[in-house]
């Protein structure tokens, strides 16, 4: 019965340490010790659960500050008393049979590996179905196991390590695992791999504020990779080892550096290191590689940076042309990048967009209308996918049309309420005003732990988001609460405009009978009944396809008609991302689908009661001080799994949480009582979220952003 030493460096991952330790506590194989390493071990112990502090199998070891993970693992190796060592990172966790399986199957081999799984759940433990413990043997192809570039999830004989005097190189922040694993692989012929022994790697951390090593900047990764490569890539290395390293270097060049070199000013930083490493590559390795790569390698080897820079620019030009020939979409992008972006900026040109060109609405609309009246020296262009009547008859362009790209490149000002496409290249002379589209209730961007939207994952989502927010020069904050959240969740360091929302100006300035009945008249909404507006949000995990979400109507409209049809009519307003059509047969003259109605602010004005859920609409609606009901039938799932909220729905909302149709019917029947009951909370809510909306928001924003 052998002792296993689990070595767990815990620097910067304090948040997850208890989960890692719990996964060890539950192990079927109990003869282990855990070496937890941290540079401030007392601070770490304060967050570790008592049960581990009281159990002497867990050893907490202080390390010097400012050492890299390789050095911490070396300290672990010195201290380990086990017959085997096993590296577990403190932000990951393992299945409860992992030590047992690895131990049972290592036999006479010096090393064995388990399987890796990525997860972005913070605590869940996957249930592993019982099955044959399939073992696969890696021999000539053992370097394939290093696709993860990692030393985690191997059970390794301690004697074997000691006999080789094997340690991690300590000078590299990233890639140090290879300095341990490559020499080790030289000394073994076969590595068994267990399919059933599962190690969970956490995804979904914030790649901007708290990057994992793998997510380090290219400025860190590239020199480290060159250094590790140079150290290991000797002539006595086996053919497999040499091939692994050469391919790693070439792939890194192709996948990461080539993209970086689109901006040719970055080349200088990497060039010397690149030359040194590329010179060591076996020329035969290039035989089956493409022509462009071969040419690049030749140019790098000649060590003339100016020649290489020219070649790199030319290659990017060729790639753009090649893409431009193959599709109309890329042809437009080619014009955008290579032609329009080289034309002068037009200083008086403002490009507006609301909800990706789907509507003439939201704060961009109100900023525009203010400018139309007060700034005659500007030219305005609206991004509109469908023809639409807009005051002042501005030029409109369809999103992703050639003209769209033209204006995207030439407008001095960009005003939008949602993210621009990733390919938007922000020019230095441009001013980008992001109005955003709501006070956040659901966790946003950098604050999200999990991402359950289709077609992306937490890391990619956050990186893309950060790429976007870096382009924002101005961001509007509707209230102090949002300003604080936006700074953090959007990684936003530019000018925050504490002005309230331009889209809410109308709620202060035109909350009068005349406007309301005029709006009702032009929209053919009966004026003799009261109006209930139902405006729910979208669900990340219910969708037809990327960007097209489903909505399952849970509100019983037939029952509502039965009960309150004499007094009320209902306006149904789906979120702009929802693509479901709602069936309203039998509900004529009672329920109206206003999902296509451009401006929700006008719907607010027309309605007497709002029903919503986790949508930011209630923060705006509260400006009107009219009753709000929350139809939160799926709050558990929504709050727990999908997003998480910034405020406590139970105690901070200006109205009741209603879980079923009975509650809804009841609340509507007794709306005056509900209003009375929530009066005080409503006032507090109003103070906190609506007090910046003073009817002059558009004016303040325009004064701050545009030339006098
Ligand atoms: N909206 C609408 N109709 C709905 C829901 C929302 O017109 N049925 C509009 C409102 O202007 C609302 C905005 O879209 O303020 C944002 O909607 P949310 O439901 O809050 O959802 P989301 O688009 O995810 O934005 O910081 C805000 C958050 O990012 C929420």
XYZ file of C-alpha atoms and ligand atoms in Angstrom:
738
model
C 0.000 0.000 0.000
C 2.005 2.907 -1.329
C 1.884 6.489 -0.202
C 0.940 9.024 -2.876
C 2.119 12.627 -2.524
C -0.269 15.036 -4.156
C 1.515 18.294 -4.962
C -0.791 21.293 -5.182
C 0.558 24.799 -5.802
C -2.186 27.200 -4.687
C -0.855 30.643 -5.557
C -3.635 32.994 -6.806
C -6.238 30.235 -6.799
C -7.337 30.571 -3.198
C -10.955 30.757 -4.305
C -11.130 27.120 -5.388
C -8.777 25.380 -2.976
C -11.537 23.816 -0.861
C -13.071 22.209 -3.915
C -9.737 20.671 -4.903
C -9.204 19.401 -1.347
C -12.720 18.053 -1.141
C -12.122 15.983 -4.253
C -9.127 14.436 -2.474
C -10.995 13.885 0.762
C -13.492 11.772 -1.142
C -10.830 9.528 -2.676
C -11.336 5.775 -2.494
C -7.585 5.397 -2.193
C -6.803 6.915 1.178
C -3.079 6.512 1.606
C -2.031 9.922 0.404
C -0.577 13.165 1.639
C -1.302 16.549 0.114
C 1.340 19.236 -0.118
C -0.307 22.604 -0.517
C 2.136 25.322 -1.526
C 1.626 29.047 -1.176
C 3.775 32.124 -0.560
C 1.505 33.318 2.245
C 0.499 30.050 3.783
C -1.156 31.613 6.834
C -3.442 33.663 4.647
C -4.266 30.582 2.641
C -5.028 28.568 5.770
C -7.588 31.166 6.729
C -9.702 30.245 3.717
C -9.139 26.494 3.950
C -11.876 24.531 5.736
C -11.003 23.338 9.234
C -11.353 19.671 8.412
C -8.223 19.875 6.258
C -6.275 21.917 8.771
C -7.001 19.300 11.423
C -6.001 16.362 9.239
C -2.229 15.853 9.174
C -2.320 14.240 5.760
C -2.652 17.820 4.511
C 0.670 19.666 4.758
C 0.693 23.414 4.212
C 4.059 24.641 3.032
C 5.213 28.214 2.717
C 7.169 29.092 -0.403
C 9.210 32.197 -1.209
C 7.212 34.989 -2.836
C 7.564 35.670 -6.552
C 8.485 32.187 -7.631
C 6.894 30.501 -10.588
C 4.871 27.312 -10.430
C 7.843 25.153 -11.492
C 9.807 26.267 -8.431
C 6.812 25.616 -6.167
C 6.452 22.106 -7.535
C 10.171 21.530 -6.944
C 9.683 22.420 -3.284
C 6.848 19.903 -3.244
C 9.144 17.278 -4.739
C 11.770 17.921 -2.028
C 9.187 17.587 0.721
C 7.259 14.643 -0.692
C 7.450 11.459 1.347
C 5.421 9.330 -1.024
C 6.320 6.438 -3.265
C 4.469 8.264 -6.015
C 3.814 11.906 -6.789
C 0.751 13.381 -8.435
C 0.396 17.029 -9.501
C -3.042 18.559 -8.923
C -3.594 22.275 -9.521
C -5.598 24.055 -6.870
C -8.236 25.389 -9.235
C -9.004 21.923 -10.599
C -10.469 18.799 -9.016
C -10.459 15.053 -9.606
C -12.917 12.182 -9.727
C -13.087 10.200 -6.522
C -11.614 7.042 -8.009
C -8.666 8.689 -9.656
C -5.879 7.760 -7.237
C -7.219 4.219 -6.946
C -7.378 3.709 -10.698
C -3.982 5.180 -11.403
C -2.409 3.231 -8.584
C -4.063 -0.039 -9.605
C -2.924 0.293 -13.173
C 0.582 1.647 -12.903
C 2.018 -1.800 -12.205
C 5.740 -1.875 -12.980
C 5.551 1.249 -15.114
C 7.159 4.398 -13.676
C 4.340 6.648 -14.872
C 0.656 6.566 -15.826
C -1.783 9.229 -16.934
C -5.516 9.833 -16.488
C -7.980 11.595 -18.711
C -8.649 15.340 -18.740
C -12.017 17.026 -18.928
C -12.750 20.718 -19.090
C -15.546 22.105 -16.977
C -16.839 25.549 -16.242
C -18.969 24.504 -13.309
C -17.469 25.511 -10.043
C -18.562 22.702 -7.799
C -20.304 19.905 -9.607
C -18.768 16.473 -9.684
C -19.574 14.499 -12.791
C -20.893 11.046 -12.188
C -18.741 8.517 -13.924
C -20.663 5.600 -15.277
C -19.171 2.286 -14.289
C -17.561 0.544 -17.199
C -14.467 -1.291 -18.181
C -11.398 0.543 -17.111
C -10.009 0.919 -20.556
C -6.260 1.409 -20.639
C -4.435 2.587 -23.701
C -0.674 2.283 -24.103
C 1.283 5.210 -25.480
C 4.736 4.313 -26.754
C 6.246 5.934 -29.862
C 3.353 8.351 -29.725
C 3.788 9.137 -26.008
C 4.509 12.782 -26.794
C 0.897 13.091 -27.937
C 0.065 13.138 -24.238
C 1.841 16.482 -24.110
C -0.785 18.146 -26.219
C -1.906 19.657 -22.923
C 1.677 20.919 -22.371
C 1.240 19.894 -18.786
C 2.599 17.764 -15.969
C -0.730 17.435 -14.188
C -2.691 14.209 -13.922
C 0.252 11.802 -14.069
C 1.038 9.399 -11.269
C 4.812 9.142 -11.278
C 7.193 6.949 -9.302
C 9.184 9.104 -6.910
C 12.170 6.772 -7.104
C 12.173 7.180 -10.827
C 12.178 10.974 -10.548
C 14.981 10.878 -8.021
C 17.046 8.482 -10.082
C 16.932 11.001 -12.911
C 17.449 13.950 -10.622
C 14.493 15.424 -12.406
C 13.207 18.911 -11.531
C 11.307 21.738 -13.211
C 13.238 24.671 -14.665
C 12.527 27.607 -12.423
C 13.181 30.588 -14.663
C 10.122 30.203 -16.902
C 6.694 31.422 -15.865
C 4.927 29.443 -18.593
C 5.834 26.163 -20.319
C 7.961 25.010 -17.363
C 5.991 21.733 -17.350
C 7.782 20.778 -20.543
C 11.169 21.066 -18.870
C 10.027 18.264 -16.567
C 8.012 16.119 -18.930
C 10.239 16.037 -22.010
C 13.323 14.696 -20.189
C 11.056 12.244 -18.377
C 9.653 10.958 -21.641
C 13.189 10.261 -22.809
C 13.560 7.681 -20.088
C 10.297 5.800 -20.495
C 9.157 3.691 -23.396
C 5.511 3.194 -22.586
C 2.947 5.309 -20.731
C -0.398 3.718 -19.842
C -3.425 6.000 -20.017
C -6.600 5.375 -18.042
C -9.880 6.521 -19.576
C -11.771 6.246 -16.336
C -9.484 8.311 -14.149
C -10.834 11.774 -14.757
C -9.252 15.085 -13.891
C -11.423 18.209 -14.216
C -9.783 21.368 -15.465
C -11.658 24.492 -14.678
C -12.524 26.939 -17.424
C -14.425 30.156 -17.104
C -12.014 32.206 -15.033
C -11.592 35.825 -16.082
C -8.919 35.685 -18.807
C -8.369 39.429 -18.500
C -8.019 40.123 -14.772
C -7.101 36.647 -13.618
C -5.572 34.792 -16.533
C -4.423 31.231 -16.149
C -0.856 30.552 -17.251
C -2.104 29.251 -20.575
C -3.915 32.557 -21.043
C -0.819 34.679 -20.407
C -0.040 37.410 -22.891
C 1.893 36.580 -26.012
C 4.663 38.836 -24.696
C 5.071 36.354 -21.855
C 4.412 33.121 -23.715
C 6.666 33.626 -26.718
C 9.980 34.282 -24.945
C 9.199 31.449 -22.523
C 8.512 29.043 -25.336
C 11.693 30.081 -27.127
C 13.670 29.641 -23.906
C 12.215 26.237 -23.117
C 12.700 25.142 -26.696
C 16.337 26.236 -26.733
C 17.041 24.490 -23.455
C 15.488 21.176 -24.455
C 16.141 20.999 -28.181
C 19.549 19.319 -28.078
C 20.985 16.805 -30.517
C 20.836 13.914 -28.049
C 17.089 14.274 -27.722
C 15.134 11.389 -29.239
C 13.578 11.831 -32.663
C 10.088 11.895 -31.057
C 11.126 14.610 -28.656
C 12.713 16.702 -31.385
C 9.664 16.377 -33.557
C 7.340 17.350 -30.708
C 9.321 20.500 -29.987
C 9.766 21.530 -33.628
C 6.063 21.135 -34.304
C 5.220 23.048 -31.136
C 7.392 25.940 -32.242
C 6.100 25.977 -35.820
C 2.486 25.798 -34.691
C 3.011 28.549 -32.180
C 4.508 30.664 -34.927
C 1.664 29.933 -37.317
C -1.233 30.192 -34.915
C -0.151 32.989 -32.600
C 2.694 35.058 -33.998
C 1.494 35.340 -37.581
C -1.785 36.834 -36.321
C 0.089 39.175 -34.029
C 2.293 40.305 -36.913
C -0.722 41.742 -38.766
C 0.460 44.802 -36.947
C 4.058 44.884 -38.157
C 5.249 47.115 -35.325
C 5.045 44.114 -32.997
C 7.639 42.087 -34.899
C 10.639 43.770 -33.267
C 9.799 42.424 -29.823
C 9.843 38.797 -30.908
C 12.282 38.673 -33.778
C 15.637 37.888 -32.107
C 14.159 35.068 -30.007
C 12.324 33.686 -32.980
C 15.488 33.653 -35.101
C 17.463 31.800 -32.452
C 14.855 29.047 -32.080
C 13.878 28.696 -35.710
C 17.553 28.190 -36.568
C 17.521 24.983 -34.526
C 14.605 23.410 -36.389
C 15.329 20.335 -38.446
C 14.956 21.512 -42.097
C 13.257 18.215 -42.987
C 10.411 19.162 -40.692
C 9.305 21.705 -43.295
C 8.988 19.212 -46.155
C 5.251 18.767 -45.904
C 4.514 22.337 -44.828
C 2.957 24.986 -47.049
C 4.858 27.371 -49.247
C 4.135 30.470 -47.163
C 5.486 28.893 -43.992
C 8.621 27.681 -45.748
C 9.265 31.164 -47.091
C 8.697 32.708 -43.674
C 11.165 30.319 -42.073
C 13.758 31.131 -44.707
C 13.316 34.853 -44.118
C 13.527 34.424 -40.346
C 16.704 32.361 -40.665
C 18.371 35.042 -42.756
C 17.946 37.280 -39.689
C 17.059 40.432 -41.629
C 14.116 41.986 -39.853
C 13.196 44.463 -42.592
C 12.966 41.765 -45.213
C 10.893 39.658 -42.899
C 8.577 42.548 -42.135
C 7.966 43.135 -45.840
C 7.297 39.472 -46.414
C 4.917 39.294 -43.460
C 2.930 42.303 -44.693
C 2.814 40.849 -48.167
C 1.545 37.507 -46.835
C -1.243 39.225 -44.929
C -2.147 41.149 -48.029
C -2.248 37.902 -50.041
C -4.397 36.208 -47.417
C -6.874 39.080 -47.468
C -7.009 38.986 -51.277
C -7.424 35.228 -51.265
C -10.305 35.461 -48.786
C -11.750 38.363 -50.751
C -11.897 36.285 -53.901
C -13.660 33.385 -52.268
C -16.711 35.141 -50.815
C -18.679 38.314 -51.155
C -18.655 38.814 -47.427
C -14.880 38.776 -47.244
C -14.674 40.989 -50.309
C -16.479 43.678 -48.374
C -14.197 43.152 -45.432
C -11.233 43.440 -47.749
C -12.463 46.828 -48.950
C -13.056 47.815 -45.350
C -9.598 46.877 -44.146
C -7.491 47.744 -47.138
C -9.315 50.624 -48.787
C -11.853 52.415 -46.572
C -9.662 52.362 -43.518
C -7.006 54.254 -45.449
C -9.337 57.123 -46.359
C -9.553 60.208 -44.157
C -11.915 60.358 -41.233
C -14.919 62.606 -41.788
C -14.989 64.905 -38.781
C -18.687 65.718 -38.796
C -19.993 62.236 -39.513
C -21.895 60.305 -36.833
C -22.856 56.649 -37.295
C -25.748 55.432 -35.104
C -26.849 51.921 -34.287
C -29.389 50.402 -31.913
C -29.675 46.670 -31.241
C -27.583 45.678 -34.257
C -29.644 47.674 -36.730
C -32.878 45.993 -35.690
C -34.594 49.141 -34.485
C -34.623 52.908 -34.350
C -34.674 53.025 -30.577
C -33.021 53.231 -27.202
C -30.474 55.866 -26.181
C -28.960 56.260 -29.676
C -32.387 57.413 -30.877
C -32.689 60.064 -28.167
C -29.122 61.263 -28.597
C -29.767 61.525 -32.318
C -32.980 63.463 -31.893
C -31.289 65.883 -29.550
C -28.459 66.414 -32.056
C -30.897 66.815 -34.901
C -32.394 69.793 -33.102
C -29.234 71.250 -31.660
C -26.249 70.276 -33.827
C -26.888 71.288 -37.387
C -23.268 70.967 -38.481
C -23.238 67.145 -38.331
C -24.133 64.521 -40.899
C -25.933 61.459 -39.538
C -26.057 57.876 -40.786
C -28.181 55.135 -39.202
C -27.521 51.420 -39.404
C -30.990 49.995 -40.170
C -31.654 46.528 -41.519
C -35.229 47.333 -42.583
C -36.485 50.583 -44.067
C -37.770 52.787 -41.300
C -39.193 56.254 -40.872
C -36.685 58.356 -39.007
C -37.092 62.084 -38.374
C -34.691 64.210 -40.385
C -34.448 61.494 -43.054
C -30.854 60.495 -42.407
C -29.029 58.153 -44.750
C -29.512 54.538 -43.628
C -27.229 51.565 -44.340
C -27.799 47.861 -43.831
C -25.526 46.121 -41.359
C -22.617 44.430 -43.174
C -23.380 46.110 -46.503
C -20.526 47.749 -48.408
C -21.812 51.172 -47.386
C -21.898 50.060 -43.777
C -18.212 49.274 -43.931
C -17.564 52.557 -45.661
C -19.146 54.564 -42.871
C -17.698 52.365 -40.174
C -14.273 53.331 -41.448
C -14.898 57.004 -42.069
C -17.233 58.210 -39.315
C -15.526 60.230 -36.644
C -18.231 59.217 -34.146
C -19.768 55.819 -33.533
C -22.809 55.625 -31.245
C -24.142 52.175 -30.363
C -26.060 50.525 -27.532
C -24.660 47.003 -28.030
C -21.328 45.497 -28.986
C -20.009 46.160 -32.484
C -18.851 43.156 -34.485
C -15.460 41.777 -33.564
C -14.010 42.813 -36.909
C -14.688 46.468 -36.320
C -11.259 48.112 -36.325
C -11.318 51.163 -34.127
C -9.276 53.930 -35.722
C -7.237 56.256 -33.525
C -9.116 59.345 -34.638
C -12.510 57.788 -33.964
C -14.669 58.420 -30.916
C -16.805 55.481 -29.889
C -19.717 56.243 -27.556
C -21.213 53.103 -26.054
C -24.593 53.830 -24.490
C -25.222 50.250 -23.320
C -28.818 49.101 -22.955
C -29.736 48.599 -19.349
C -28.890 48.695 -15.687
C -27.480 45.239 -15.024
C -29.365 42.723 -12.938
C -27.836 39.617 -14.458
C -24.112 39.270 -14.114
C -22.268 40.800 -17.010
C -19.198 39.900 -19.048
C -16.184 39.690 -16.713
C -18.443 39.000 -13.734
C -19.984 35.882 -15.268
C -18.767 32.578 -13.865
C -20.367 30.351 -16.466
C -21.368 31.050 -20.029
C -24.215 28.923 -21.372
C -24.824 30.650 -24.665
C -24.525 28.574 -27.813
C -21.425 28.836 -29.963
C -19.059 30.136 -27.311
C -17.459 29.394 -23.961
C -16.505 31.554 -21.009
C -12.957 32.200 -22.116
C -13.784 33.132 -25.686
C -16.806 35.150 -24.601
C -14.775 37.222 -22.164
C -11.855 37.723 -24.522
C -14.133 38.924 -27.305
C -15.976 41.117 -24.869
C -12.764 42.663 -23.647
C -11.602 43.209 -27.228
C -14.807 45.212 -27.705
C -14.802 47.233 -24.480
C -11.197 48.277 -25.127
C -12.538 50.254 -28.076
C -15.059 52.272 -26.044
C -14.072 55.885 -25.404
C -17.258 56.812 -23.564
C -19.751 54.723 -21.655
C -23.037 55.981 -20.214
C -23.909 55.017 -16.643
C -27.603 55.194 -15.706
C -26.829 55.235 -11.973
C -23.965 54.904 -9.484
C -24.640 51.199 -9.078
C -24.154 50.575 -12.795
C -21.073 52.776 -12.982
C -19.330 50.565 -10.434
C -20.359 47.326 -12.097
C -19.453 48.541 -15.587
C -15.941 49.582 -14.540
C -15.235 46.114 -13.245
C -17.219 43.801 -15.471
C -16.281 45.610 -18.692
C -12.644 46.229 -17.666
C -13.477 49.841 -18.530
C -10.917 52.579 -17.897
C -12.053 55.355 -20.213
C -14.604 58.120 -19.693
C -17.714 57.109 -17.782
C -20.607 59.513 -18.325
C -22.699 59.708 -15.130
C -25.645 61.169 -16.974
C -28.545 58.723 -16.655
C -30.108 57.205 -19.760
C -31.050 59.373 -22.754
C -33.779 56.842 -23.501
C -35.450 57.756 -20.214
C -35.625 61.497 -20.903
C -39.029 60.949 -22.452
C -40.306 59.306 -19.257
C -39.624 62.528 -17.377
C -40.416 65.071 -20.079
C -43.463 63.554 -21.754
C -45.245 61.635 -19.039
C -48.533 63.433 -19.746
C -52.054 62.520 -20.836
C -51.726 64.177 -24.193
C -48.638 62.247 -25.252
C -50.019 58.993 -23.922
C -53.308 59.198 -25.782
C -51.561 60.361 -28.939
C -49.254 57.311 -28.771
C -52.201 54.993 -28.189
C -54.133 56.499 -31.072
C -51.386 56.177 -33.661
C -50.722 52.615 -32.568
C -54.401 51.564 -32.585
C -54.460 50.679 -28.934
C -57.827 51.174 -27.237
C -57.928 54.281 -25.093
C -60.788 53.147 -22.887
C -58.869 50.394 -21.098
C -55.811 50.151 -18.925
C -52.691 48.584 -20.313
C -50.529 45.777 -18.956
C -47.101 45.459 -20.564
C -45.468 42.033 -20.362
C -41.746 42.389 -21.199
C -39.646 39.384 -20.184
C -36.005 38.808 -21.002
C -34.299 35.956 -22.878
C -32.862 32.695 -21.541
C -29.234 31.905 -22.395
C -29.918 28.191 -22.705
C -33.154 28.216 -24.753
C -32.465 28.869 -28.410
C -33.015 27.787 -32.004
C -29.519 28.737 -33.092
C -26.781 31.266 -32.338
C -28.392 34.668 -31.676
C -31.990 33.343 -32.112
C -33.559 32.533 -28.781
C -36.770 30.687 -27.927
C -39.465 31.916 -25.618
C -42.010 29.720 -24.002
C -44.974 31.853 -22.972
C -45.988 30.851 -19.458
C -48.385 33.721 -18.838
C -51.959 32.414 -19.210
C -53.460 35.081 -21.456
C -56.805 33.331 -21.855
C -57.292 33.284 -18.130
C -56.180 36.865 -17.807
C -58.648 37.884 -20.501
C -61.404 35.984 -18.720
C -60.632 37.675 -15.429
C -59.599 41.188 -16.384
C -60.490 41.620 -20.049
C -63.099 44.237 -19.266
C -60.626 46.499 -17.575
C -57.293 45.748 -19.241
C -55.572 44.943 -22.497
C -52.119 43.335 -22.714
C -49.086 44.330 -24.734
C -46.644 41.470 -25.286
C -43.108 42.495 -25.762
C -40.448 39.853 -26.456
C -36.755 40.630 -26.070
C -34.961 41.573 -29.299
C -32.952 38.344 -29.245
C -36.110 36.198 -29.084
C -37.246 34.755 -32.396
C -40.332 32.808 -31.267
C -43.713 33.819 -32.647
C -46.488 33.974 -30.084
C -49.880 32.537 -31.035
C -52.606 35.018 -30.172
C -55.671 33.361 -31.738
C -58.757 33.881 -29.616
C -57.154 36.873 -27.960
C -58.027 39.513 -30.538
C -58.694 42.950 -29.052
C -57.124 41.805 -25.812
C -53.479 40.882 -26.431
C -51.246 42.735 -28.878
C -47.819 41.567 -29.973
C -45.622 44.664 -29.859
C -42.324 42.818 -30.155
C -41.563 44.622 -33.409
C -42.396 48.016 -31.951
C -39.192 49.964 -32.159
C -39.144 51.910 -28.937
C -39.949 50.292 -25.613
C -39.810 53.663 -23.829
C -43.015 54.617 -25.635
C -44.584 51.331 -24.574
C -43.700 52.163 -20.983
C -45.500 55.485 -21.295
C -48.633 53.786 -22.628
C -48.842 51.098 -19.945
C -50.275 51.171 -16.434
C -48.675 47.994 -15.078
C -45.444 46.271 -16.032
C -44.935 42.543 -15.746
C -41.352 41.460 -16.303
C -38.771 38.999 -14.930
C -34.999 39.396 -14.975
C -34.979 42.083 -17.601
C -33.413 45.432 -16.973
C -36.663 47.037 -18.179
C -37.899 47.524 -14.622
C -35.026 49.851 -13.745
C -36.237 52.214 -16.470
C -39.936 51.699 -15.881
C -39.531 52.644 -12.225
C -39.031 56.217 -13.419
C -42.796 56.273 -13.945
C -43.496 55.081 -10.395
C -46.218 52.756 -11.727
C -46.735 49.203 -10.400
C -44.307 46.440 -11.379
C -44.909 42.681 -11.021
C -42.201 40.060 -11.420
C -43.209 36.806 -13.069
C -40.245 34.736 -11.943
C -41.376 31.142 -12.447
C -37.849 29.994 -13.256
C -35.855 32.114 -10.819
C -33.985 29.142 -9.346
C -32.544 28.080 -12.636
C -31.978 31.589 -13.846
C -30.229 32.848 -10.774
C -28.381 29.718 -9.850
C -27.257 28.134 -13.052
C -27.484 30.674 -15.794
C -26.312 34.034 -14.630
C -26.514 35.036 -11.000
C -27.771 38.476 -10.005
C -26.225 41.626 -8.588
C -29.135 42.455 -6.309
C -31.280 40.386 -4.036
C -34.516 39.825 -5.920
C -36.348 38.852 -2.750
C -35.659 41.993 -0.784
C -34.685 44.808 -3.117
C -37.234 44.835 -5.924
C -40.056 47.396 -6.132
C -42.718 44.697 -6.516
C -43.642 41.105 -5.684
C -42.032 37.956 -7.096
C -44.837 35.833 -8.529
C -44.229 32.186 -9.284
C -47.418 31.090 -11.061
C -50.507 32.323 -12.861
C -52.644 32.240 -9.711
C -50.328 34.785 -8.131
C -50.368 36.938 -11.248
C -54.181 36.985 -11.470
C -54.386 37.778 -7.814
C -51.928 40.650 -7.976
C -53.689 42.234 -10.926
C -57.049 41.983 -9.252
C -55.612 43.625 -6.155
C -53.143 45.983 -7.730
C -53.861 48.867 -5.348
C -52.952 46.769 -2.349
C -49.778 45.589 -4.014
C -48.859 49.193 -4.721
C -49.442 50.169 -1.126
C -47.462 47.243 0.210
C -44.410 48.034 -1.907
C -44.518 51.792 -1.593
C -41.536 52.217 0.670
C -39.352 49.761 -1.208
C -40.350 51.422 -4.440
C -39.165 54.775 -3.167
C -35.843 53.383 -2.055
C -35.454 51.634 -5.372
C -36.249 54.843 -7.225
C -33.661 56.804 -5.274
C -30.989 54.246 -5.921
C -31.569 53.564 -9.602
C -33.534 56.415 -11.146
C -32.275 59.609 -9.551
C -29.774 60.380 -12.328
C -32.545 60.284 -14.929
C -33.562 63.933 -14.781
C -34.826 64.433 -18.336
C -31.583 66.082 -19.502
C -29.486 63.063 -20.125
C -29.270 63.392 -23.928
C -28.100 66.952 -23.602
C -25.395 66.058 -21.080
C -24.109 63.177 -23.156
C -23.951 65.253 -26.337
C -22.131 68.084 -24.542
C -19.540 65.645 -23.231
C -18.853 63.761 -26.437
C -19.321 66.114 -29.380
C -17.456 69.294 -30.326
C -19.281 72.446 -29.372
N -35.909 45.075 -24.036
C -37.050 45.166 -24.794
N -38.024 44.224 -24.663
C -37.914 43.208 -23.779
C -36.764 43.100 -23.004
C -35.795 44.064 -23.157
O -37.162 46.084 -25.601
N -38.894 42.304 -23.677
C -34.869 46.126 -24.174
C -34.941 47.122 -23.050
O -34.516 48.379 -23.504
C -33.945 46.586 -22.073
C -32.860 46.069 -22.998
O -33.574 45.561 -24.117
O -33.496 47.561 -21.187
C -32.007 45.000 -22.379
O -32.795 43.878 -22.084
P -32.536 42.854 -20.895
O -33.759 42.026 -20.817
O -32.126 43.557 -19.675
O -31.410 41.876 -21.420
P -29.965 42.008 -22.056
O -30.113 42.437 -23.502
O -29.330 40.721 -21.764
O -29.222 43.156 -21.315
O -26.798 45.660 -18.579
C -27.966 45.175 -19.161
C -27.850 43.717 -19.409
O -26.814 43.438 -20.239
C -29.096 43.109 -19.941
